[in-house]
Amino acid sequence: MSAHDFNPLLDIPVFPASGFAPLADRLKRIFATGNDLLFIQAEALLALEAAASSLGRPGLVAVNVVTSPYGTYFGAWLRRAGADVVDVVAPSGQPVATEAVAQAIEMLGHVDLVAIVHAEAANGALNPLEEVAALARAAGALLVVDAVASAGGHAVDIEGLGIDIAVLGPQKALGGPVGLSLVTVSDRAWAAMQSVPRFSPSLLSLLDIKEAWLDRGRGALPGTPPPLEFHALAAAVDRLEAEGLAARITRHQRAAKASRAGLRALGVEPWVADDDRASALVTAAPVPDGVDASALIDAAAAFGVALGRGFGDIEHRLVRLDHTGGRAAFGPVLANVTAYGAALAALGQVVDIGAGAAAVTAVYGEA
Ligand SMILES: *Cc1c(COP(=O)(O)O)cnc(C)c1O
């Protein structure tokens, strides 16, 4: 190889400054929102930190739903900015109860902001976003939604639910790159940021991005935008437009339905019992008593299937069957269910692998 051989990862065509606004507009059309859409030139965790940092201030009263480490981080970032935060923590790996959020709001009397993850990729829970959005609206609070995982797997109705800030990640159900993320911002959220003590210049300041990009006619982005990531995002949007957002969501819903049917036919109840509160990105399956989670993951790996670990205090109690993005398809779903079943069988559990496979197949055979 010579030093000058063409390499597609290194010899990257420029992503023109004139391309950012049309790309943003395509994403706004896909998610049917008139809110502003910003690119964050980093993975979605930074976009979440930017949202918390841009809205958090001394005196702000926030109700923060915690159903995974992401919610814990969000609360920590709000507190760092001086906000008074009440965490509503769900049982491990389970969706939050709407009633628990309602009680927190009622107890506080006045709430400025409600933050919630929509669907979890970390544990398979789907939070009651519509219900919590209604509570936030009734309280006159801003609503911040971590839709990083849910966008493309569930409907995220930014306008209908009045989501003031939605953080979207291309790398999950949208099937795009990891190194960029998206934030939608309502007029109300921009107005609220005006009463936050200014901390610019900062990469965490959404107001800084507004002034440097939106207010200047959406041309060149500040800094050096990563061309590889932007080309990849545009390609992901091409694919998404070709498939259609509704079809993309249906594909994920079917993967979840088949995974859950497959687990039950094996003889195992999914970690999240309620089908209507289960994430379409991953399906969490229990690690039975007496079975070691690492041994289970290793046994599935022998079939070429990577089961995901749990997080936090349930790290050893569940595994995640991943059906996100390109994995929301018959082949990966069937492999997940049968390898999980075969791994359990190898560790001495009684499961019906044939019935599990048949149940997955039956869901994919439905018209
Ligand atoms: C994946 C994910 C994120 C972002 O995490 P990464 O570090 O970018 O993978 C944030 N929130 C949720 C709910 C996620 O699933």
mmCIF file with all atom_site columns, C-alpha atoms in Angstrom, residues 63-67 88 95-105 111 113-118 126-146 160-164 188 277:
data_model
loop_
_atom_site.group_PDB
_atom_site.id
_atom_site.type_symbol
_atom_site.label_atom_id
_atom_site.label_alt_id
_atom_site.label_comp_id
_atom_site.label_asym_id
_atom_site.label_entity_id
_atom_site.label_seq_id
_atom_site.pdbx_PDB_ins_code
_atom_site.Cartn_x
_atom_site.Cartn_y
_atom_site.Cartn_z
_atom_site.occupancy
_atom_site.B_iso_or_equiv
_atom_site.pdbx_formal_charge
_atom_site.auth_seq_id
_atom_site.auth_comp_id
_atom_site.auth_asym_id
_atom_site.auth_atom_id
_atom_site.pdbx_PDB_model_num
ATOM 1  C CA . VAL A 1 63  ? -39.362 16.274 38.133 1.00 0.00 ? 63  VAL A CA 1
ATOM 2  C CA . ASN A 1 64  ? -36.955 13.780 36.617 1.00 0.00 ? 64  ASN A CA 1
ATOM 3  C CA . VAL A 1 65  ? -38.036 10.252 35.726 1.00 0.00 ? 65  VAL A CA 1
ATOM 4  C CA . VAL A 1 66  ? -35.327 7.636  36.266 1.00 0.00 ? 66  VAL A CA 1
ATOM 5  C CA . THR A 1 67  ? -35.702 4.297  34.509 1.00 0.00 ? 67  THR A CA 1
ATOM 6  C CA . VAL A 1 88  ? -39.092 9.620  40.337 1.00 0.00 ? 88  VAL A CA 1
ATOM 7  C CA . PRO A 1 95  ? -41.402 1.659  33.213 1.00 0.00 ? 95  PRO A CA 1
ATOM 8  C CA . VAL A 1 96  ? -42.384 4.455  35.575 1.00 0.00 ? 96  VAL A CA 1
ATOM 9  C CA . ALA A 1 97  ? -45.949 4.505  36.904 1.00 0.00 ? 97  ALA A CA 1
ATOM 10 C CA . THR A 1 98  ? -47.846 7.561  35.701 1.00 0.00 ? 98  THR A CA 1
ATOM 11 C CA . GLU A 1 99  ? -49.299 7.861  39.208 1.00 0.00 ? 99  GLU A CA 1
ATOM 12 C CA . ALA A 1 100 ? -45.802 8.252  40.707 1.00 0.00 ? 100 ALA A CA 1
ATOM 13 C CA . VAL A 1 101 ? -45.076 11.181 38.398 1.00 0.00 ? 101 VAL A CA 1
ATOM 14 C CA . ALA A 1 102 ? -48.483 12.706 39.181 1.00 0.00 ? 102 ALA A CA 1
ATOM 15 C CA . GLN A 1 103 ? -47.780 12.437 42.930 1.00 0.00 ? 103 GLN A CA 1
ATOM 16 C CA . ALA A 1 104 ? -44.388 14.132 42.592 1.00 0.00 ? 104 ALA A CA 1
ATOM 17 C CA . ILE A 1 105 ? -45.919 17.022 40.665 1.00 0.00 ? 105 ILE A CA 1
ATOM 18 C CA . VAL A 1 111 ? -42.955 22.383 38.571 1.00 0.00 ? 111 VAL A CA 1
ATOM 19 C CA . LEU A 1 113 ? -39.641 21.045 33.974 1.00 0.00 ? 113 LEU A CA 1
ATOM 20 C CA . VAL A 1 114 ? -40.423 17.344 33.553 1.00 0.00 ? 114 VAL A CA 1
ATOM 21 C CA . ALA A 1 115 ? -37.752 15.078 32.053 1.00 0.00 ? 115 ALA A CA 1
ATOM 22 C CA . ILE A 1 116 ? -38.259 11.515 30.895 1.00 0.00 ? 116 ILE A CA 1
ATOM 23 C CA . VAL A 1 117 ? -36.682 8.839  28.709 1.00 0.00 ? 117 VAL A CA 1
ATOM 24 C CA . HIS A 1 118 ? -39.221 7.561  26.176 1.00 0.00 ? 118 HIS A CA 1
ATOM 25 C CA . LEU A 1 126 ? -41.319 1.911  27.534 1.00 0.00 ? 126 LEU A CA 1
ATOM 26 C CA . ASN A 1 127 ? -42.386 4.853  29.660 1.00 0.00 ? 127 ASN A CA 1
ATOM 27 C CA . PRO A 1 128 ? -45.953 6.255  29.498 1.00 0.00 ? 128 PRO A CA 1
ATOM 28 C CA . LEU A 1 129 ? -44.905 9.324  27.527 1.00 0.00 ? 129 LEU A CA 1
ATOM 29 C CA . GLU A 1 130 ? -48.384 10.451 26.487 1.00 0.00 ? 130 GLU A CA 1
ATOM 30 C CA . GLU A 1 131 ? -49.645 10.373 30.061 1.00 0.00 ? 131 GLU A CA 1
ATOM 31 C CA . VAL A 1 132 ? -46.572 12.126 31.460 1.00 0.00 ? 132 VAL A CA 1
ATOM 32 C CA . ALA A 1 133 ? -46.748 14.729 28.698 1.00 0.00 ? 133 ALA A CA 1
ATOM 33 C CA . ALA A 1 134 ? -50.351 15.452 29.702 1.00 0.00 ? 134 ALA A CA 1
ATOM 34 C CA . LEU A 1 135 ? -49.277 15.879 33.331 1.00 0.00 ? 135 LEU A CA 1
ATOM 35 C CA . ALA A 1 136 ? -46.457 18.238 32.312 1.00 0.00 ? 136 ALA A CA 1
ATOM 36 C CA . ARG A 1 137 ? -48.840 20.244 30.154 1.00 0.00 ? 137 ARG A CA 1
ATOM 37 C CA . ALA A 1 138 ? -51.407 20.524 32.945 1.00 0.00 ? 138 ALA A CA 1
ATOM 38 C CA . ALA A 1 139 ? -48.657 21.722 35.314 1.00 0.00 ? 139 ALA A CA 1
ATOM 39 C CA . GLY A 1 140 ? -47.405 24.272 32.787 1.00 0.00 ? 140 GLY A CA 1
ATOM 40 C CA . ALA A 1 141 ? -43.981 22.625 32.888 1.00 0.00 ? 141 ALA A CA 1
ATOM 41 C CA . LEU A 1 142 ? -41.460 22.243 30.083 1.00 0.00 ? 142 LEU A CA 1
ATOM 42 C CA . LEU A 1 143 ? -41.183 18.685 28.782 1.00 0.00 ? 143 LEU A CA 1
ATOM 43 C CA . VAL A 1 144 ? -37.762 17.260 27.917 1.00 0.00 ? 144 VAL A CA 1
ATOM 44 C CA . VAL A 1 145 ? -37.739 13.822 26.293 1.00 0.00 ? 145 VAL A CA 1
ATOM 45 C CA . ASP A 1 146 ? -34.785 11.525 25.731 1.00 0.00 ? 146 ASP A CA 1
ATOM 46 C CA . GLY A 1 160 ? -48.933 16.575 19.512 1.00 0.00 ? 160 GLY A CA 1
ATOM 47 C CA . LEU A 1 161 ? -47.402 15.946 22.922 1.00 0.00 ? 161 LEU A CA 1
ATOM 48 C CA . GLY A 1 162 ? -45.852 19.387 23.225 1.00 0.00 ? 162 GLY A CA 1
ATOM 49 C CA . ILE A 1 163 ? -42.291 18.119 23.623 1.00 0.00 ? 163 ILE A CA 1
ATOM 50 C CA . ASP A 1 164 ? -40.198 21.217 24.274 1.00 0.00 ? 164 ASP A CA 1
ATOM 51 C CA . ARG A 1 188 ? -41.057 27.973 24.992 1.00 0.00 ? 188 ARG A CA 1
ATOM 52 C CA . ARG A 1 277 ? -45.053 -0.852 28.215 1.00 0.00 ? 277 ARG A CA 1
#
